[in-house]
CSV table of C-alpha atoms and ligand atoms in Angstrom, one decimal:
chain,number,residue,atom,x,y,z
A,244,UNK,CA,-19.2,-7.6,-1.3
A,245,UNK,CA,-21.2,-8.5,2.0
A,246,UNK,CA,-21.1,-5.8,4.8
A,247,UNK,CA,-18.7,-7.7,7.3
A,248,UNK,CA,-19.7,-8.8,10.9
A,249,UNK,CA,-18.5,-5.7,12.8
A,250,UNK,CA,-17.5,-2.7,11.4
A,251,UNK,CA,-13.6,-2.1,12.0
A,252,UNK,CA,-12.4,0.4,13.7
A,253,UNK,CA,-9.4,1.4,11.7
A,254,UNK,CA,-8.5,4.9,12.8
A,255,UNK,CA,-5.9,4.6,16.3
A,256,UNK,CA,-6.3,7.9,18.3
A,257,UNK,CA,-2.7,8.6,17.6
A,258,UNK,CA,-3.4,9.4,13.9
A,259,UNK,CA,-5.5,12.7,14.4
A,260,UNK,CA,-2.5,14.2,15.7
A,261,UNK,CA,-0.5,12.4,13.1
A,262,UNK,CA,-2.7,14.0,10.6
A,263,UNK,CA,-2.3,17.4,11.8
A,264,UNK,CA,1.2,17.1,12.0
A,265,UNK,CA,1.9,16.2,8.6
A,266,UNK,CA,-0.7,18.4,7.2
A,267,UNK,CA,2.0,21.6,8.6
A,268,UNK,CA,5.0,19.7,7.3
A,269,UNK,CA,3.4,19.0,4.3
A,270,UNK,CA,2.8,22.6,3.7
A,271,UNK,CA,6.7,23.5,3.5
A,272,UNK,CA,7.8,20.3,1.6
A,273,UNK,CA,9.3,20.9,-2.1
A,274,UNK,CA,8.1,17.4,-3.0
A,275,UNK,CA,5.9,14.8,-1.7
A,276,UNK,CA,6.4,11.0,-2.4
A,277,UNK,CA,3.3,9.0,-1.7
A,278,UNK,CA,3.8,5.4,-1.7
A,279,UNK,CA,1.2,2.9,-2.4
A,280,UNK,CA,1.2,-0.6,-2.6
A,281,UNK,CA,1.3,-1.9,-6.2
A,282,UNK,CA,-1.0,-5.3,-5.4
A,283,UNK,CA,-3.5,-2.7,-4.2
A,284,UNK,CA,-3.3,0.8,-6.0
A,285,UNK,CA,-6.7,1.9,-4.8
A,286,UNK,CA,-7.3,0.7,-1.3
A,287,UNK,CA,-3.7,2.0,-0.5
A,288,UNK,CA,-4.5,5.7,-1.7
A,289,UNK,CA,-5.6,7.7,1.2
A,290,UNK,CA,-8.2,10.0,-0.1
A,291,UNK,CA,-7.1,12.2,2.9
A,292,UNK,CA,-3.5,12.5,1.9
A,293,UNK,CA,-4.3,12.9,-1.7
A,294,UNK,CA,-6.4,16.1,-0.6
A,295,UNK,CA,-3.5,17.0,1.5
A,296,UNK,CA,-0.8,16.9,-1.2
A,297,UNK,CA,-2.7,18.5,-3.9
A,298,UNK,CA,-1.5,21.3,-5.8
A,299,UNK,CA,2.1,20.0,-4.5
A,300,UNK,CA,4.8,18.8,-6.5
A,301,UNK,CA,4.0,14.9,-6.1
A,302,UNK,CA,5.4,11.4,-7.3
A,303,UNK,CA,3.4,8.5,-6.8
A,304,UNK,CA,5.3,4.8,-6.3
A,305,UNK,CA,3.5,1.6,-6.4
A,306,UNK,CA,5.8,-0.4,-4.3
A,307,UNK,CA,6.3,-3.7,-3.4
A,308,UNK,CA,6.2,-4.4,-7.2
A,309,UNK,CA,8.2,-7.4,-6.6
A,310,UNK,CA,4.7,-9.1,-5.5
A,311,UNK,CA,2.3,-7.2,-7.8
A,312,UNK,CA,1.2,-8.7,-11.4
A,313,UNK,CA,3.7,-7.1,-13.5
A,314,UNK,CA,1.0,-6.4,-16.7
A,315,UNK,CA,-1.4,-5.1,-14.1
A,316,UNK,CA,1.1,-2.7,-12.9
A,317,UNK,CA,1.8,-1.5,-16.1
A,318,UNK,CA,-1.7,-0.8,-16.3
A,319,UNK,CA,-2.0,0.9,-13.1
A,320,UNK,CA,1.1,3.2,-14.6
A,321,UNK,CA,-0.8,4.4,-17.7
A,322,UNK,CA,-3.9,5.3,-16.1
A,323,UNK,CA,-1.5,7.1,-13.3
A,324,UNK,CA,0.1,9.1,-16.1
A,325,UNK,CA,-3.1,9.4,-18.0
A,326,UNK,CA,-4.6,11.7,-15.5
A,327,UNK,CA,-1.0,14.0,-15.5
A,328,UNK,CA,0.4,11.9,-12.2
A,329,UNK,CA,4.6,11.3,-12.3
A,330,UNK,CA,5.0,7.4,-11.3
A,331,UNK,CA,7.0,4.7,-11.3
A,332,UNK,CA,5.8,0.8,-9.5
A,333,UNK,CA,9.2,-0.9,-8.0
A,334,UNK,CA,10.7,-3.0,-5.7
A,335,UNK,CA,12.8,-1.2,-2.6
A,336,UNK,CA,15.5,-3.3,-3.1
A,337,UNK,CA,16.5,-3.2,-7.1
A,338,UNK,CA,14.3,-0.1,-8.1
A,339,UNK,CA,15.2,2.8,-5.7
A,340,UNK,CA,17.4,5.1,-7.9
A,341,UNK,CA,14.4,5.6,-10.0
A,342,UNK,CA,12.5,7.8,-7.1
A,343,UNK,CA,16.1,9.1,-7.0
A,344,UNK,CA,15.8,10.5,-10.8
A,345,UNK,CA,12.5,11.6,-10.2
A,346,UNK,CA,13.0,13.8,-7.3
A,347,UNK,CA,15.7,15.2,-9.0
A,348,UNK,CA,13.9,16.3,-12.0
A,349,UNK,CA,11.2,17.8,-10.2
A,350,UNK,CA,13.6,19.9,-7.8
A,351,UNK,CA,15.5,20.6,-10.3
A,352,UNK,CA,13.2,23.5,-11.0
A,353,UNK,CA,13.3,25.0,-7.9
A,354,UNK,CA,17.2,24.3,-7.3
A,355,UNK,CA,18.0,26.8,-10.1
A,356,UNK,CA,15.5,28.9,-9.2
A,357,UNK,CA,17.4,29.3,-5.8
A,358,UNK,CA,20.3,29.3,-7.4
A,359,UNK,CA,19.6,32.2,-9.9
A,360,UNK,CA,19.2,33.9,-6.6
A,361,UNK,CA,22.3,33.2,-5.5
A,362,UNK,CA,21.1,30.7,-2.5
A,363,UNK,CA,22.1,27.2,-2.1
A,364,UNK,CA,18.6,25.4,-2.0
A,365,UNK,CA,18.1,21.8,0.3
A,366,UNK,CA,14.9,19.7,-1.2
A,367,UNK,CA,12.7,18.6,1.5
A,368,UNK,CA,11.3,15.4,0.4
A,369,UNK,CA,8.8,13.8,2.3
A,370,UNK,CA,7.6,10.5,2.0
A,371,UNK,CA,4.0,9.6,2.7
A,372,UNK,CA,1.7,7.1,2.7
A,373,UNK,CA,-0.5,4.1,4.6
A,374,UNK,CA,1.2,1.9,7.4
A,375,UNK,CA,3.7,-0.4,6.5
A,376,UNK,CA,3.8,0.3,2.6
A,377,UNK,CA,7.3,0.9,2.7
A,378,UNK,CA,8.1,4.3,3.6
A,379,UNK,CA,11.2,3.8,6.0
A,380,UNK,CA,12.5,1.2,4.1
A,381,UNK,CA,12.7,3.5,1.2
A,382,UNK,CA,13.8,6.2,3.0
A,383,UNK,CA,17.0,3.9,4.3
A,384,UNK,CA,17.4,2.8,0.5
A,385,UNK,CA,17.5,6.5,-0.4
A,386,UNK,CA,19.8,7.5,2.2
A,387,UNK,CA,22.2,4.8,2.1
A,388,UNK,CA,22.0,3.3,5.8
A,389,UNK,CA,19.4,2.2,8.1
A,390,UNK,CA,17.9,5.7,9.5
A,391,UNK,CA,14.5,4.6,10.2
A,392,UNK,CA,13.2,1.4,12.1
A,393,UNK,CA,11.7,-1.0,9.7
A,394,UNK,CA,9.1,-3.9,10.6
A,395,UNK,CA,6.2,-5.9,8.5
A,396,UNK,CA,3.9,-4.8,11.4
A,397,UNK,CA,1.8,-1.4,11.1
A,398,UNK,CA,2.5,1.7,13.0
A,399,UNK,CA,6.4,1.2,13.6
A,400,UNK,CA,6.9,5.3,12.7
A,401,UNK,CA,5.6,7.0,15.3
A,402,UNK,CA,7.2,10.4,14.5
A,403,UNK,CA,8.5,12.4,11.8
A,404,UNK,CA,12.0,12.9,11.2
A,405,UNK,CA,14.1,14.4,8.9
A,406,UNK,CA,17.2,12.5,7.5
A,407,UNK,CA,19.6,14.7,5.8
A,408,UNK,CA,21.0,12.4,2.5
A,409,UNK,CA,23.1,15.3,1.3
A,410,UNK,CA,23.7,18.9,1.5
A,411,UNK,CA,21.2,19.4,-0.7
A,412,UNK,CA,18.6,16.9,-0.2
A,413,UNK,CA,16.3,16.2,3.2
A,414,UNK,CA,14.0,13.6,3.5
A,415,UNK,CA,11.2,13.2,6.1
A,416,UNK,CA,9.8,9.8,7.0
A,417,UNK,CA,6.7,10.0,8.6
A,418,UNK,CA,3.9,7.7,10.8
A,419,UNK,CA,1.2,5.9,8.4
A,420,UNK,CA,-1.5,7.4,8.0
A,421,UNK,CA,-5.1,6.2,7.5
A,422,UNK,CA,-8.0,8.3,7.0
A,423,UNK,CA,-11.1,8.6,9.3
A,424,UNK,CA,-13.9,7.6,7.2
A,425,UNK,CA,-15.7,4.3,8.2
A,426,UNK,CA,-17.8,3.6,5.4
A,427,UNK,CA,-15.9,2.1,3.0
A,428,UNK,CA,-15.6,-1.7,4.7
A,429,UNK,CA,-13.8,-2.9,1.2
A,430,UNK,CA,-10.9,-0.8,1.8
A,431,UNK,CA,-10.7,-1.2,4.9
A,432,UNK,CA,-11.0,-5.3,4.5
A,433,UNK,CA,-8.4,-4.6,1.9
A,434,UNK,CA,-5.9,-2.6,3.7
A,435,UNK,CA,-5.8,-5.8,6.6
A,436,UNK,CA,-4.6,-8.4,4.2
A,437,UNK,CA,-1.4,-6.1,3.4
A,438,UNK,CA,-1.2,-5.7,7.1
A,439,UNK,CA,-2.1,-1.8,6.9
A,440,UNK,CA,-4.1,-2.2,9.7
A,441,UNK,CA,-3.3,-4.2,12.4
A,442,UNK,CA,-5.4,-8.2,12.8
A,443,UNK,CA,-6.3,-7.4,16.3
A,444,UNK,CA,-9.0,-5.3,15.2
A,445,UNK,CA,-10.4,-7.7,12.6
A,446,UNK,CA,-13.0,-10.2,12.4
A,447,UNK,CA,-10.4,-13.1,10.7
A,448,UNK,CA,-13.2,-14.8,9.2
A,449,UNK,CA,-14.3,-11.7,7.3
A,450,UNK,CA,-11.1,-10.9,6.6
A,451,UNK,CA,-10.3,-14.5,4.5
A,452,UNK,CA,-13.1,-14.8,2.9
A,453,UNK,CA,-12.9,-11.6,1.3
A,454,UNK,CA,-9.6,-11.6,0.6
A,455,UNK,CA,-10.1,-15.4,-0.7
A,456,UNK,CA,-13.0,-13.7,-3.0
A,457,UNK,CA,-10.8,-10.8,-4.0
A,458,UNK,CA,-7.8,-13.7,-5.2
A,459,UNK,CA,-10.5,-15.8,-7.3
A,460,UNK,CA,-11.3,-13.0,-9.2
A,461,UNK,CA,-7.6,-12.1,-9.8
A,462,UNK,CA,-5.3,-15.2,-10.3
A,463,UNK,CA,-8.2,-18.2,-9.9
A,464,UNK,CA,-6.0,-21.0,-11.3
A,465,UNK,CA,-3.3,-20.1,-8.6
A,466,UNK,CA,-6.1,-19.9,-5.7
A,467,UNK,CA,-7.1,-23.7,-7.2
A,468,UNK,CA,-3.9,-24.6,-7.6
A,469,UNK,CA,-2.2,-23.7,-4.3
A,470,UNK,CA,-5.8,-24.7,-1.9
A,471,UNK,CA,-6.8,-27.4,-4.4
A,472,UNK,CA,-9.8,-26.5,-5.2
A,473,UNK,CA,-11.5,-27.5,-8.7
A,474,UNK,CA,-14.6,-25.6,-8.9
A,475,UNK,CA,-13.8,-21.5,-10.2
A,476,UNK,CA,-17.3,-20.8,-9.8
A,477,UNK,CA,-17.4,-20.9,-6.2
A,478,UNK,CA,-17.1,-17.9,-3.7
A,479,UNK,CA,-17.3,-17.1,0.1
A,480,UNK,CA,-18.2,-19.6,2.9
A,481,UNK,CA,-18.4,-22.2,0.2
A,482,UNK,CA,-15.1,-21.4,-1.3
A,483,UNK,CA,-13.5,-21.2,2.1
A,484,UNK,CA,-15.3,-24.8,2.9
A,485,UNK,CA,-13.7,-26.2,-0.4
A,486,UNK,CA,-10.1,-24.7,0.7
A,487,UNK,CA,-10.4,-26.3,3.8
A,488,UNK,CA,-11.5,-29.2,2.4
A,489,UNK,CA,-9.1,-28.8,-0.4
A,490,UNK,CA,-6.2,-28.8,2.4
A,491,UNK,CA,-7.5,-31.8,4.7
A,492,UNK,CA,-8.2,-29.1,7.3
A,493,UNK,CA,-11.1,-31.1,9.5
A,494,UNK,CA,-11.9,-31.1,12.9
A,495,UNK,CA,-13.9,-34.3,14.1
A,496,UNK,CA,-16.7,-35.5,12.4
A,497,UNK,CA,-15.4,-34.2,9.0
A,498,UNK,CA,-16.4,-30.7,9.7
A,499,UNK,CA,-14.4,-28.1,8.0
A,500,UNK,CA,-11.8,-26.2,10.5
A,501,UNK,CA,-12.2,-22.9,9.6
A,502,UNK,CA,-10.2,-21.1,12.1
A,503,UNK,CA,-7.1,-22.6,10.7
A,504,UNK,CA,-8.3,-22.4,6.6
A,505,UNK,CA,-8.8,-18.8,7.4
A,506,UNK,CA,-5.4,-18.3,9.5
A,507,UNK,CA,-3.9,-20.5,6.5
A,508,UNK,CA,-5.0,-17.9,3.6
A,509,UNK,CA,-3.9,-14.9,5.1
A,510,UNK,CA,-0.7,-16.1,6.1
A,511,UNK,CA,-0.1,-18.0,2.5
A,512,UNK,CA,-1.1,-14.6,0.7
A,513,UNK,CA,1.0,-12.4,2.8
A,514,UNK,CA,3.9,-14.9,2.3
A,515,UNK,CA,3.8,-14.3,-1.4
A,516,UNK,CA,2.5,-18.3,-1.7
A,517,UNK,CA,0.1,-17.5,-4.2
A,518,UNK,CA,3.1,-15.7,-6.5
A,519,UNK,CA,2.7,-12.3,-7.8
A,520,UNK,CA,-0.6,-11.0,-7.4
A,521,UNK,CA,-2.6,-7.8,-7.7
A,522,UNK,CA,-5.9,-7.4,-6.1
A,523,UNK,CA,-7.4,-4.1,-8.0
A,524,UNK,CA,-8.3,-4.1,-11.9
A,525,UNK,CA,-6.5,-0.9,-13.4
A,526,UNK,CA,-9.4,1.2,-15.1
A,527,UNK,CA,-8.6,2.2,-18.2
A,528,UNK,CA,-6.6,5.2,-18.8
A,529,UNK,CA,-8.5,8.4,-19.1
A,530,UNK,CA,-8.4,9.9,-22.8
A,531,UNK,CA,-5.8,11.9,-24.2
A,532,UNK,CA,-7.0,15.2,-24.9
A,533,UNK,CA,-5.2,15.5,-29.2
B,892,GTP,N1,8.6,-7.4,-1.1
B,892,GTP,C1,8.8,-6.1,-0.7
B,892,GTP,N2,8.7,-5.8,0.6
B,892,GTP,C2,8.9,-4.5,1.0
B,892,GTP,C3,9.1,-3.4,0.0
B,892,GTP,N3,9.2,-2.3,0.6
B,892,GTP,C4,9.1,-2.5,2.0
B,892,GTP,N4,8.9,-3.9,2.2
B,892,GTP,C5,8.6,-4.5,3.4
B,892,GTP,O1,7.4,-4.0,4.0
B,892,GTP,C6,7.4,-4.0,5.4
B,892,GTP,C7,7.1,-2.6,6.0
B,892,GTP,O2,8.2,-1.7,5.7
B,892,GTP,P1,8.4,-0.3,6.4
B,892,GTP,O3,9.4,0.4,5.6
B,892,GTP,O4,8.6,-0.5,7.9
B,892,GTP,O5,7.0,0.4,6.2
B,892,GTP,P2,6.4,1.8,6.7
B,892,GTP,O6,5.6,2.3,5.6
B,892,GTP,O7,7.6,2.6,7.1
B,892,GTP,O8,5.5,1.3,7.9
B,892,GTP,P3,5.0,2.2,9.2
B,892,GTP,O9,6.1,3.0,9.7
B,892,GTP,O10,4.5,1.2,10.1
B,892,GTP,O11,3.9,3.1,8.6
B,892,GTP,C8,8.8,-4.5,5.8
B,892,GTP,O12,8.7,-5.9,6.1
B,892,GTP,C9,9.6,-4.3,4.5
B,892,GTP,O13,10.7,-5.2,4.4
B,892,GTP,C10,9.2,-3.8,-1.4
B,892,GTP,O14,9.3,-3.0,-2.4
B,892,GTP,N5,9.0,-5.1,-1.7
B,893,MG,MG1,7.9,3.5,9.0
């Protein structure tokens, strides 16, 4: 992929602290439940938190399944668990009380261990992961009601809190967190079309013609069908040119308007237009050892 115009600047001052913060919570939670989002299972992964929660007790969730190519995230499930990680890919709405079963059996352990010492133990779960990948919602799901404030726009959490769902379980929502590192402009270009980071700080042209790129590799009869374009071969500014043409959007003299194609194929992807889609080829799950 081409570098883009500017570099983005994807890391808001208030995540440093944000980091540090979680990095001392992290330390005294049983269980850590790091969300990702199933149409992109390796842009969505910060490496930072991943350093953070290892050696932890740790579930992964690809969520947002719902929009995610269902095969592919079966994929992205048997590479997970290939490599020893406990995961499950659903949708908030219909597939909550699966995390449910899974942080019971991994506190179980430590429950009876408690118990066996004659102390009534309370699981600290705490749910991490990029902006806007789901973690409140999940946490209200969990809980029952409507803790934690909810919106499709990054950076709604701004602090951590604990929600108590029963006398033996806590949950901790917490801010999304990105990670520092500016050298990877794919993730970063990635991360922007599931709104992880916010469009203010995009180039938008950049932005749709990756993410245009990205869908033509994934699902190219949908991106043909739904901007009506009929060659497969073609890719970046021509492909954008072809959308725009594809779509009748022209400014005068027949030029192609490619403010609006651009605004047109971010909003139509992060509308679910282009019907269940994932951006990031599963690799293949790593070999059993017999
Ligand atoms: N389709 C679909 N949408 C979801 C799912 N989970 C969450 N969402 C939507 O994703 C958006 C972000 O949800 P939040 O729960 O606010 O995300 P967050 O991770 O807490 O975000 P920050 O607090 O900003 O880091 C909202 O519009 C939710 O309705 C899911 O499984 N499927
Ligand atoms: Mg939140």
């Amino acid at each position: 992929m081409s570098e883009g115009r500017n570099k983005i600047n994807w890391y808001p001052g208030h995540m440093a602290k944000a980091r540090r913060l979680l990095s001392e919570q992290i330390s005294r939670a049983d269980v850590v439940v790091e969300l990702c989002d199933a149409r992109l299972p390796r842009a969505s992964r910060n490496p930072d938190l991943i350093r953070l929660i290892q050696n932890r007790e740790h579930i992964l969730i690809l969520q947002k399944s719902d929009l995610a190519d269902e095969k592919e995230t079966e994929r992205w499930l048997a590479y997970f668990r290939s490599l020893g990680v406990t995961c499950a890919g659903i949708d908030v709405n219909r597939q909550y009380k699966q995390v449910m079963r899974l942080i019971t059996d991994k506190a179980e352990a430590k429950v009876r261990q408690a118990q066996s010492r004659g102390i009534s133990k309370t699981v600290r779960v705490m749910v991490v992961g990029v902006p806007n990948v789901g973690k409140s919602s999940l946490i209200n799901r969990l809980n029952g009601s409507a803790v934690a404030r909810v919106s499709d726009r990054p950076g709604v959490t701004r602090s951590n809190q604990w929600v108590k769902v029963n006398p033996y379980l806590e949950l901790m929502d917490s801010p999304g967190l990105l990670w520092p590192r500016l050298d990877d402009q794919q993730a970063a270009l990635r991360l922007s079309y599931i709104a992880a980071i916010r469009d203010d700080v995009q180039d938008v042209y950049d932005l749709a013609l990756h993410l245009l790129d990205d869908m033509m590799e994934a699902k190219p009869d949908a991106v043909m069908e739904r901007f009506r374009v009929n060659d497969a071969s073609l890719r970046g500014a021509e492909l954008l040119e072809a959308v725009c043409r594809g779509r009748g959007f022209l400014l005068r003299g027949n030029e192609a308007d490619e403010e609006r194609g651009c605004r047109v194929v971010l909003d139509e992807f992060r509308a679910g237009k282009l019907g269940r889609i994932t951006l990031e080829k599963a690799p293949v799950p790593f070999p059993q050892r017999t």
